[in-house]
Amino acid sequence: MVTERSARESPEQRAAEQVVLVVDDDEDLADTCRYWLDGERFAVETAYGGEEALNRLDDTVDVVLLDRRMPNVTGDDVLDEIRERGLDCRVAMMTAVEPDTDIVDMPFDAYLVKPVSESEVKETVEELLVRSGFESEVREYFALESTEAALDSRDVEELREPEALSDLRSRLKAVRAEHEAAIRNREAQLDRLSRTNELLRDIDRAVIDARTRDEIEQTVCDAVASAHEAAFVLRRTAAGTLRCTAAAGYGLDPAGVDLDFVDEAFDIDGTVEDGFAFEDISEAHRAAVFGDDAADLDAVSALCVAIDYRETAYGALVVYDETDGFDEESAGLFSDLGATVGNGINATQSKQLLNGDSVVELEFQVAGAGDASVLAGLSATLDCRLSLDGVTRAGDELTCFVSVAGASGCDAVAAAIDSDDVSQARVVADGDEESVVELRTDAEAVLSTAIDHGASVERLTLSEGSGTLALHVAADADHGALVEAVTTAAAGVSVVAKREVERSVQSADSFRRTLDSKLTDRQQTVLETSLVSGYFEWPRGSTAEEVADSLGISPPTLHEHLRTAERKLIETYFDELNPASADD
């Protein structure tokens, strides 16, 4: 079976976002920090030393995590150069050097002492990005406060110049006295950010543990309502309408939520206007949602965010809060939450697809789709037979591993390179009767659409530009929406069969279920891609660098995921052989 797991987008694909630069001569630590931060609402880059950092630094960098102890060009040197260039970025020193009074006059914004934790790094970056929008005097206050906090971790008697700490505290009091109102306002903003981020982390964990879509939606509503006034989820049906499927707060019942206001209030017409927020909700609106409880609320604000995954729209999350409104930062964080929920729903359906006793198979006829399919066009050009062995995604690009019969691997690669839609092609294995090639393309509309809608590509065979495509989808998925999306993705694609496929319950299935519960999506992606690309063969069909490149990650990150996945695979194997020991 051909499976697909989404990979994180590279910084280049997220160039419009804020940029975080991790600077450390310890490459493993720098890569670990990047791994922790990857997938957030900002791009993450690494520099393995001070000189490399200076070459990268410009006005596009927003936050720098900077090690102090580095050979040749130290972190202190980099910090001085940042300020001399007038770069308006926030800097967090991240070092094993214990803080002393020499840091009082250093122009950094935060000081982290190694070893650092994932939560510490994430929280620091999130706060510094928000601080970037503060007034300069307020930023100075928070920077001084961070310096004081670092020195407070030491005994005063151990400091070189204890009076320097006293002077620092006097400066803090003076700055606060002068800008008291602005500082209080920004402290409240940071407090809201901290609470919202904690809420998002709680929901992330809950989504991972949830087993069904219903459970995900209700868990999210419960968590959001505990931090705000109320929340409910609107699910997009196969007919394109919305219905309330989960609610929490003020005793809301999904069946009792009046949705007559939805079209007018949120301008929803089949899709959701993401991040739509407004203040001072009308009496009629509040009554429609809260009924008799509406009288207990004063000023109420609402926020509507889309729940989606790639091109699949699952519905919307509506959040109510007894405030004057949601600020831009909160709206952005809740938009991220909507994407997280969509990802969780997609992952849950994928697990149901992998673990269910039965799945639905949709079979399509592919004819004359060469303009929208690199693989169909290649089979027509070479007059050969192609079959898809595996596919992975990195951003908008698919990496396809294809078996070729009736033409050599070299001929297939040469023909693929001639196409403007193929960014890279290479021979993985060249045989007398059949070869395996790797192609990277962003022009496989049918496959991309199927994957976006949560389908698993079971098989794809093509000959002279035509062939068959079989997709497996969960039994409770929206089959009609999937068929419509796939058949409209390219001309000449039509559905020819729909059938339920039963799975026999065998020890192998039990083994896979157990392993799937242990592996993360990224670990499974790395393991599968390494397998189908010939990484485990000898001689190897692909190097670690080539596999990492196809996934859009660094080789050290690939090895980290691969080692963890291999360990889990071996542990599961021996636990299956010795179930008694697994229970001990």
XYZ file of C-alpha atoms in Angstrom:
584
model
C 0.000 0.000 0.000
C 1.189 3.515 -0.776
C 0.916 5.850 2.199
C 1.583 9.557 2.725
C 2.566 11.625 5.726
C 2.803 15.392 5.599
C 6.199 16.993 6.264
C 6.873 20.414 7.731
C 7.291 23.287 5.361
C 10.796 24.599 4.968
C 11.734 28.147 6.017
C 11.970 29.081 2.353
C 8.298 28.156 1.936
C 7.403 30.291 4.928
C 9.578 33.275 4.004
C 6.793 35.750 4.676
C 6.682 34.747 8.344
C 8.844 35.931 11.222
C 12.327 34.409 11.333
C 14.073 32.849 14.345
C 17.819 32.223 14.038
C 19.425 29.630 16.348
C 23.174 30.224 16.742
C 25.321 27.556 18.413
C 28.553 25.780 17.519
C 27.012 22.629 19.031
C 25.235 21.485 15.875
C 23.177 18.835 17.664
C 21.787 21.405 20.112
C 21.084 23.918 17.348
C 19.262 21.243 15.333
C 17.327 20.163 18.431
C 16.117 23.725 19.046
C 15.102 23.975 15.419
C 13.243 20.677 15.732
C 11.426 21.972 18.840
C 10.423 25.198 17.121
C 9.687 23.771 13.680
C 6.036 23.930 12.697
C 5.250 27.042 14.744
C 4.031 30.292 13.161
C 7.556 31.371 12.251
C 10.465 30.159 10.166
C 13.480 28.675 11.964
C 17.065 28.732 10.708
C 20.389 27.637 12.211
C 23.929 29.002 12.170
C 26.684 26.739 13.487
C 28.977 29.461 14.795
C 29.415 33.206 15.203
C 30.896 33.858 11.768
C 28.067 31.985 10.032
C 25.580 33.961 12.128
C 27.065 37.307 11.080
C 26.845 36.268 7.434
C 23.147 35.419 7.854
C 22.005 38.304 10.041
C 19.998 41.043 8.357
C 16.791 42.947 8.979
C 14.652 39.869 8.133
C 15.665 38.116 11.379
C 13.247 38.773 14.267
C 14.647 36.665 17.132
C 18.125 35.238 17.759
C 18.872 32.406 20.209
C 22.575 33.041 20.787
C 25.211 30.896 22.481
C 27.898 32.901 24.317
C 30.795 30.443 24.176
C 31.793 29.882 20.578
C 35.293 29.738 19.054
C 36.685 32.617 16.981
C 33.570 34.818 16.985
C 31.871 34.610 20.394
C 28.236 35.200 21.193
C 29.186 38.480 22.888
C 30.871 39.563 19.624
C 27.751 38.670 17.632
C 25.537 40.584 20.076
C 27.736 43.697 19.795
C 27.665 43.476 15.999
C 23.874 43.118 15.973
C 23.500 46.354 17.903
C 26.217 48.162 15.932
C 24.409 47.321 12.690
C 21.206 48.707 14.182
C 19.300 45.449 13.590
C 15.938 45.594 15.340
C 15.744 41.986 16.537
C 15.284 40.456 19.941
C 18.192 38.406 21.322
C 18.099 35.640 23.918
C 21.486 34.495 25.187
C 21.327 30.714 25.520
C 24.461 29.582 27.274
C 26.103 27.454 29.929
C 27.903 30.560 31.254
C 26.464 31.308 34.699
C 25.184 34.904 34.775
C 27.201 37.521 36.623
C 27.132 41.292 36.855
C 29.060 41.604 33.580
C 25.706 40.985 31.828
C 24.082 44.125 33.300
C 25.128 46.332 30.390
C 24.807 43.683 27.670
C 21.999 44.579 25.221
C 20.138 41.263 25.166
C 16.431 40.660 25.830
C 16.503 37.336 27.709
C 19.082 35.037 29.316
C 18.656 31.241 29.301
C 21.072 28.983 31.162
C 21.730 25.568 29.630
C 20.504 22.905 29.742
C 17.304 24.341 28.303
C 13.962 22.595 27.930
C 11.632 22.555 24.959
C 8.957 24.542 26.798
C 11.517 27.116 27.961
C 12.779 27.689 24.421
C 9.279 27.881 22.917
C 7.938 30.250 25.586
C 10.960 32.544 25.273
C 10.676 32.806 21.488
C 6.915 33.372 21.638
C 7.307 36.161 24.210
C 10.186 37.865 22.378
C 8.222 37.910 19.126
C 5.385 39.681 20.927
C 7.790 42.057 22.653
C 9.034 43.154 19.228
C 5.817 45.110 18.834
C 6.193 46.964 22.141
C 7.312 50.569 22.561
C 11.107 50.902 22.898
C 10.888 52.060 26.528
C 8.692 49.094 27.428
C 11.046 46.700 25.628
C 13.894 48.163 27.688
C 11.949 47.498 30.884
C 11.331 43.827 30.040
C 14.980 43.382 28.993
C 16.155 44.809 32.338
C 13.647 42.593 34.141
C 15.051 39.540 32.332
C 18.577 40.524 33.391
C 17.469 40.907 37.008
C 15.757 37.507 36.909
C 18.959 35.892 35.607
C 21.068 37.458 38.386
C 18.483 36.538 41.035
C 19.377 32.901 40.372
C 22.767 33.593 42.012
C 23.586 34.332 45.636
C 24.397 38.036 45.971
C 27.647 37.194 47.794
C 28.832 35.234 44.753
C 28.447 38.155 42.341
C 31.545 40.089 41.266
C 29.923 43.466 41.884
C 26.827 43.120 44.096
C 26.202 46.858 43.859
C 25.614 46.473 40.115
C 22.487 44.451 40.911
C 21.275 47.231 43.207
C 21.841 49.792 40.448
C 19.929 47.581 38.029
C 16.953 47.398 40.374
C 16.978 51.180 40.737
C 16.891 51.543 36.944
C 13.978 49.124 36.791
C 11.975 51.133 39.303
C 12.692 54.363 37.463
C 11.648 53.004 34.065
C 8.468 51.491 35.520
C 7.552 54.692 37.323
C 7.909 56.657 34.099
C 5.942 54.231 31.906
C 3.648 52.538 34.451
C 0.476 52.502 32.340
C 2.144 51.186 29.184
C 4.039 48.510 31.114
C 0.885 47.314 32.895
C -0.911 47.090 29.558
C 1.898 45.044 28.006
C 2.150 42.791 31.081
C -1.545 42.014 30.677
C -0.947 41.246 27.002
C 1.901 38.864 27.840
C -0.241 37.232 30.509
C -3.025 36.636 27.955
C -0.446 35.239 25.551
C 0.887 32.874 28.222
C -2.596 31.645 29.118
C -3.569 31.191 25.484
C -0.363 29.311 24.691
C -0.910 27.053 27.681
C -4.444 26.415 26.446
C -3.112 25.547 22.994
C -0.540 23.153 24.470
C -3.250 21.447 26.540
C -5.407 21.077 23.436
C -2.433 19.748 21.432
C -1.982 16.979 23.997
C -5.717 16.259 24.092
C -5.962 16.071 20.300
C -3.084 13.582 20.204
C -4.842 11.337 22.749
C -8.298 11.560 21.160
C -9.500 8.578 19.140
C -12.489 9.975 17.247
C -13.484 13.234 15.589
C -16.376 13.658 18.019
C -13.968 13.324 20.941
C -11.591 15.897 19.448
C -14.341 18.455 18.876
C -15.842 18.107 22.354
C -12.417 18.149 24.044
C -11.518 21.378 22.239
C -14.818 23.013 23.215
C -14.396 21.995 26.865
C -10.837 23.328 27.016
C -11.651 26.630 25.291
C -14.773 27.211 27.392
C -12.767 26.668 30.587
C -10.508 29.584 29.610
C -13.175 31.757 27.954
C -16.972 31.992 28.116
C -18.160 29.425 25.605
C -17.240 27.616 22.415
C -18.845 25.410 19.829
C -17.804 23.583 16.675
C -19.615 23.824 13.366
C -19.018 20.788 11.168
C -19.170 21.044 7.394
C -21.487 18.358 6.020
C -21.280 16.601 2.662
C -23.944 19.011 1.393
C -21.736 21.986 2.264
C -23.917 23.176 5.148
C -22.832 23.643 8.761
C -24.245 21.962 11.852
C -23.231 22.238 15.491
C -21.603 18.995 16.667
C -19.964 20.032 19.967
C -20.438 22.857 22.466
C -19.377 23.880 25.969
C -19.991 26.775 28.344
C -23.255 28.147 29.733
C -24.776 24.687 29.434
C -24.796 24.863 25.656
C -26.206 21.807 23.933
C -25.119 21.217 20.298
C -28.702 20.385 19.370
C -29.947 23.600 20.956
C -27.539 26.113 19.432
C -29.509 28.367 17.088
C -27.529 28.788 13.866
C -29.846 31.242 12.124
C -27.349 34.027 12.873
C -24.350 32.233 11.347
C -24.624 33.371 7.726
C -25.111 36.999 8.693
C -22.699 37.151 11.630
C -19.780 35.276 10.163
C -20.434 35.568 6.439
C -20.120 31.807 6.004
C -21.039 30.607 2.546
C -19.821 27.037 2.264
C -16.414 28.084 3.615
C -15.309 29.913 6.751
C -13.871 33.416 6.865
C -10.921 32.589 9.103
C -10.174 34.860 12.042
C -13.427 36.810 11.708
C -13.832 38.743 14.977
C -16.233 41.452 16.070
C -17.152 43.262 19.267
C -20.369 44.247 21.022
C -22.459 41.337 19.804
C -26.103 42.250 19.371
C -28.782 41.215 21.855
C -30.400 39.021 19.196
C -27.123 37.261 18.462
C -26.411 36.610 22.137
C -29.934 35.353 22.702
C -29.657 33.038 19.692
C -26.553 31.420 21.175
C -27.008 31.606 24.946
C -30.774 31.787 25.326
C -31.808 32.797 28.854
C -28.148 32.962 29.953
C -27.490 35.904 27.621
C -28.637 38.322 30.332
C -25.709 37.241 32.535
C -23.168 38.496 30.009
C -21.952 42.045 29.668
C -19.758 42.951 26.675
C -19.191 39.829 24.606
C -16.767 39.290 21.744
C -16.721 36.383 19.326
C -14.076 34.882 17.109
C -14.633 32.400 14.299
C -11.691 30.395 12.947
C -11.582 27.770 10.240
C -10.963 24.116 11.052
C -9.140 22.786 8.042
C -6.214 20.678 6.888
C -4.466 21.636 3.674
C -7.309 21.901 1.148
C -9.915 20.083 3.238
C -12.426 22.281 5.120
C -13.816 20.487 8.182
C -15.813 23.376 9.647
C -15.296 26.175 12.150
C -14.575 26.852 15.817
C -16.526 29.722 17.382
C -15.156 31.208 20.627
C -16.973 33.671 22.909
C -15.301 35.803 25.559
C -16.606 38.433 27.957
C -14.095 41.043 26.793
C -13.935 44.078 24.547
C -12.460 42.010 21.758
C -9.778 39.613 20.571
C -6.462 41.259 19.727
C -4.513 40.338 16.598
C -2.165 38.015 18.501
C -5.062 36.064 20.051
C -6.804 35.799 16.684
C -3.595 34.432 15.158
C -3.159 31.876 17.939
C -6.752 30.677 17.624
C -6.280 30.389 13.861
C -3.342 28.088 14.665
C -5.656 26.166 16.975
C -8.124 25.691 14.121
C -5.312 24.280 11.982
C -4.238 22.004 14.860
C -7.764 20.654 15.240
C -7.994 20.093 11.485
C -4.688 18.248 11.560
C -5.933 16.153 14.480
C -9.143 15.239 12.663
C -7.152 14.274 9.578
C -4.761 12.171 11.695
C -7.673 10.459 13.454
C -9.268 9.553 10.152
C -5.895 8.283 8.932
C -5.608 6.053 12.016
C -9.125 4.773 11.417
C -8.079 4.085 7.854
C -5.017 2.141 9.026
C -6.631 0.324 11.946
C -10.239 -0.187 10.916
C -11.562 -3.659 10.226
C -12.901 -2.313 6.945
C -12.207 0.644 4.666
C -13.865 2.057 1.574
C -11.968 1.698 -1.689
C -12.681 4.226 -4.429
C -11.427 3.283 -7.877
C -10.878 5.890 -10.569
C -10.166 5.693 -14.276
C -7.381 8.021 -15.376
C -7.449 8.834 -19.090
C -5.685 11.664 -20.882
C -4.664 13.449 -17.691
C -1.164 14.162 -18.949
C -1.540 17.947 -18.638
C -2.243 17.619 -14.909
C -0.109 14.564 -14.160
C 3.630 14.238 -14.597
C 3.389 10.456 -14.198
C 0.640 10.050 -16.814
C 2.554 12.258 -19.237
C 5.768 10.315 -18.600
C 4.116 6.955 -19.299
C 2.743 8.347 -22.565
C 6.068 9.870 -23.643
C 8.063 6.689 -22.957
C 5.281 4.276 -23.988
C 5.935 2.360 -20.767
C 4.162 1.098 -17.672
C 4.508 3.025 -14.385
C 3.376 2.005 -10.907
C 3.612 4.167 -7.806
C 5.540 2.552 -4.930
C 5.449 5.433 -2.445
C 4.803 9.153 -2.087
C 5.740 11.717 0.557
C 5.092 15.418 0.815
C 7.353 18.362 1.673
C 5.347 21.572 1.460
C 3.543 21.710 -1.883
C 5.932 19.247 -3.512
C 5.436 15.488 -3.767
C 8.299 13.023 -3.859
C 7.186 9.979 -5.857
C 9.003 6.645 -5.978
C 7.967 4.948 -9.215
C 8.616 1.529 -10.740
C 9.206 1.699 -14.507
C 8.717 -1.244 -16.886
C 9.345 -1.004 -20.619
C 11.937 1.763 -20.367
C 15.221 2.182 -18.511
C 15.503 4.214 -15.349
C 17.951 6.560 -17.091
C 15.483 7.206 -19.924
C 12.721 7.890 -17.406
C 14.904 10.373 -15.498
C 15.983 12.099 -18.724
C 12.366 12.480 -19.857
C 11.299 13.733 -16.421
C 14.036 16.356 -16.291
C 12.841 17.706 -19.638
C 9.541 18.557 -17.946
C 9.255 21.984 -16.324
C 7.083 20.412 -13.618
C 9.827 18.119 -12.224
C 12.291 19.823 -9.892
C 14.519 16.780 -9.399
C 14.791 13.213 -10.689
C 17.202 10.359 -10.069
C 17.553 6.601 -10.528
C 17.159 4.650 -7.291
C 17.623 1.184 -8.832
C 18.129 0.282 -12.499
C 17.191 -3.306 -13.414
C 16.927 -5.279 -16.615
C 13.139 -5.637 -16.479
C 12.103 -2.933 -14.038
C 13.711 0.172 -12.552
C 12.842 2.479 -9.641
C 13.136 6.259 -9.980
C 12.499 9.192 -7.636
C 10.681 12.250 -8.982
C 9.876 15.517 -7.230
C 6.994 17.550 -8.561
C 4.305 20.002 -7.548
C 2.159 19.163 -10.587
C 0.439 15.928 -9.516
C -2.984 17.501 -9.016
C -4.904 14.252 -8.577
C -2.556 12.732 -6.002
C -2.201 16.005 -4.078
C -5.961 16.454 -3.940
C -6.552 12.888 -2.757
C -3.921 13.219 -0.020
C -5.278 16.607 1.062
C -8.667 14.991 1.637
C -7.246 12.269 3.896
C -7.150 9.416 1.377
C -4.445 6.782 1.215
C -3.154 5.962 -2.255
C -3.493 2.193 -2.450
C -2.251 1.826 -6.025
C -1.671 3.800 -9.192
C -0.774 2.114 -12.462
C -0.354 3.934 -15.762
C 0.351 2.817 -19.300
C 0.555 5.092 -22.335
C -0.966 7.964 -20.385
C -3.979 6.104 -18.930
C -4.585 3.762 -16.031
C -6.316 3.211 -12.701
C -6.074 4.859 -9.297
C -7.346 3.200 -6.108
C -7.809 5.235 -2.926
C -8.611 3.938 0.537
C -10.641 6.171 2.845
C -12.161 5.741 6.295
C -15.708 4.430 6.342
C -17.061 7.630 7.958
C -15.201 10.043 5.655
C -17.044 12.349 3.250
C -16.749 10.127 0.159
C -18.844 12.398 -2.017
C -16.640 15.429 -1.365
C -13.520 13.364 -2.065
C -14.876 12.007 -5.369
C -15.900 15.487 -6.473
C -12.491 16.959 -5.580
C -10.485 14.201 -7.308
C -12.549 14.111 -10.486
C -12.373 17.885 -10.890
C -8.626 18.053 -10.158
C -7.813 16.960 -13.730
C -9.668 16.262 -16.964
C -10.206 12.609 -17.830
C -10.495 11.330 -14.242
C -13.738 9.527 -13.374
C -14.873 7.277 -10.548
C -15.723 3.724 -11.647
C -16.225 1.778 -8.427
C -16.840 2.078 -4.704
C -16.492 -0.951 -2.510
C -15.985 -1.869 1.122
C -12.795 -3.785 1.757
C -12.687 -6.066 4.780
C -9.470 -6.577 6.685
C -8.698 -9.908 8.256
C -7.723 -9.794 11.907
C -4.266 -11.327 12.074
C -1.248 -11.066 14.316
C 0.386 -8.883 11.667
C -2.505 -6.429 11.938
C -2.166 -6.409 15.715
C 1.541 -5.734 15.344
C 0.893 -2.800 13.019
C -1.706 -1.282 15.307
C 0.666 -1.436 18.243
C 3.501 0.055 16.237
C 1.291 2.798 14.779
C 0.301 3.863 18.303
C 3.986 4.305 19.183
C 5.280 6.051 16.069
C 4.669 9.736 15.462
C 3.642 10.840 11.971
C 7.116 12.252 11.318
C 8.857 9.041 12.490
C 6.638 6.946 10.216
C 7.299 9.319 7.323
C 11.058 9.013 7.812
C 10.900 5.218 8.141
C 8.690 4.727 5.069
C 10.625 7.178 2.908
C 13.932 5.572 3.877
C 12.529 2.161 2.960
C 11.011 2.983 -0.426
C 14.014 5.130 -1.429
C 16.401 2.198 -0.949
C 18.226 3.629 2.075
C 18.286 0.229 3.796
C 19.616 -1.598 0.722
C 23.292 -2.361 0.148
C 24.634 -0.658 -1.774
C 22.212 2.072 -0.775
C 19.781 3.434 -3.314
C 19.715 6.744 -1.429
C 22.064 8.428 1.017
C 20.895 9.971 4.294
C 21.415 13.417 2.767
C 19.160 12.543 -0.193
C 16.407 11.140 2.040
C 16.615 14.172 4.339
C 16.484 16.515 1.379
C 13.376 14.829 -0.003
C 11.657 15.379 3.355
C 12.854 18.962 3.757
C 14.779 18.279 6.990
C 18.445 18.229 7.984
C 20.457 14.952 8.041
C 20.930 15.124 11.861
C 17.161 15.472 12.288
C 16.618 12.541 9.906
C 19.004 10.358 11.942
C 17.286 11.364 15.181
C 13.850 10.351 13.860
C 15.226 7.227 12.194
C 16.988 5.978 15.339
C 13.860 6.556 17.428
C 11.606 4.849 14.883
C 13.964 1.872 14.547
C 14.106 1.489 18.321
C 10.293 1.513 18.578
C 10.045 -0.989 15.717
C 12.500 -3.391 17.383
C 10.849 -2.979 20.799
C 7.432 -3.725 19.320
C 8.815 -6.789 17.538
C 10.262 -8.310 20.692
C 7.219 -7.323 22.771
C 5.067 -9.202 20.215
C 7.326 -12.232 20.556
C 7.319 -12.026 24.360
C 3.972 -10.524 25.413
C 4.500 -11.517 29.022
C 7.645 -9.396 29.301
C 5.828 -6.431 27.762
C 3.312 -6.506 30.609
C 5.956 -6.498 33.334
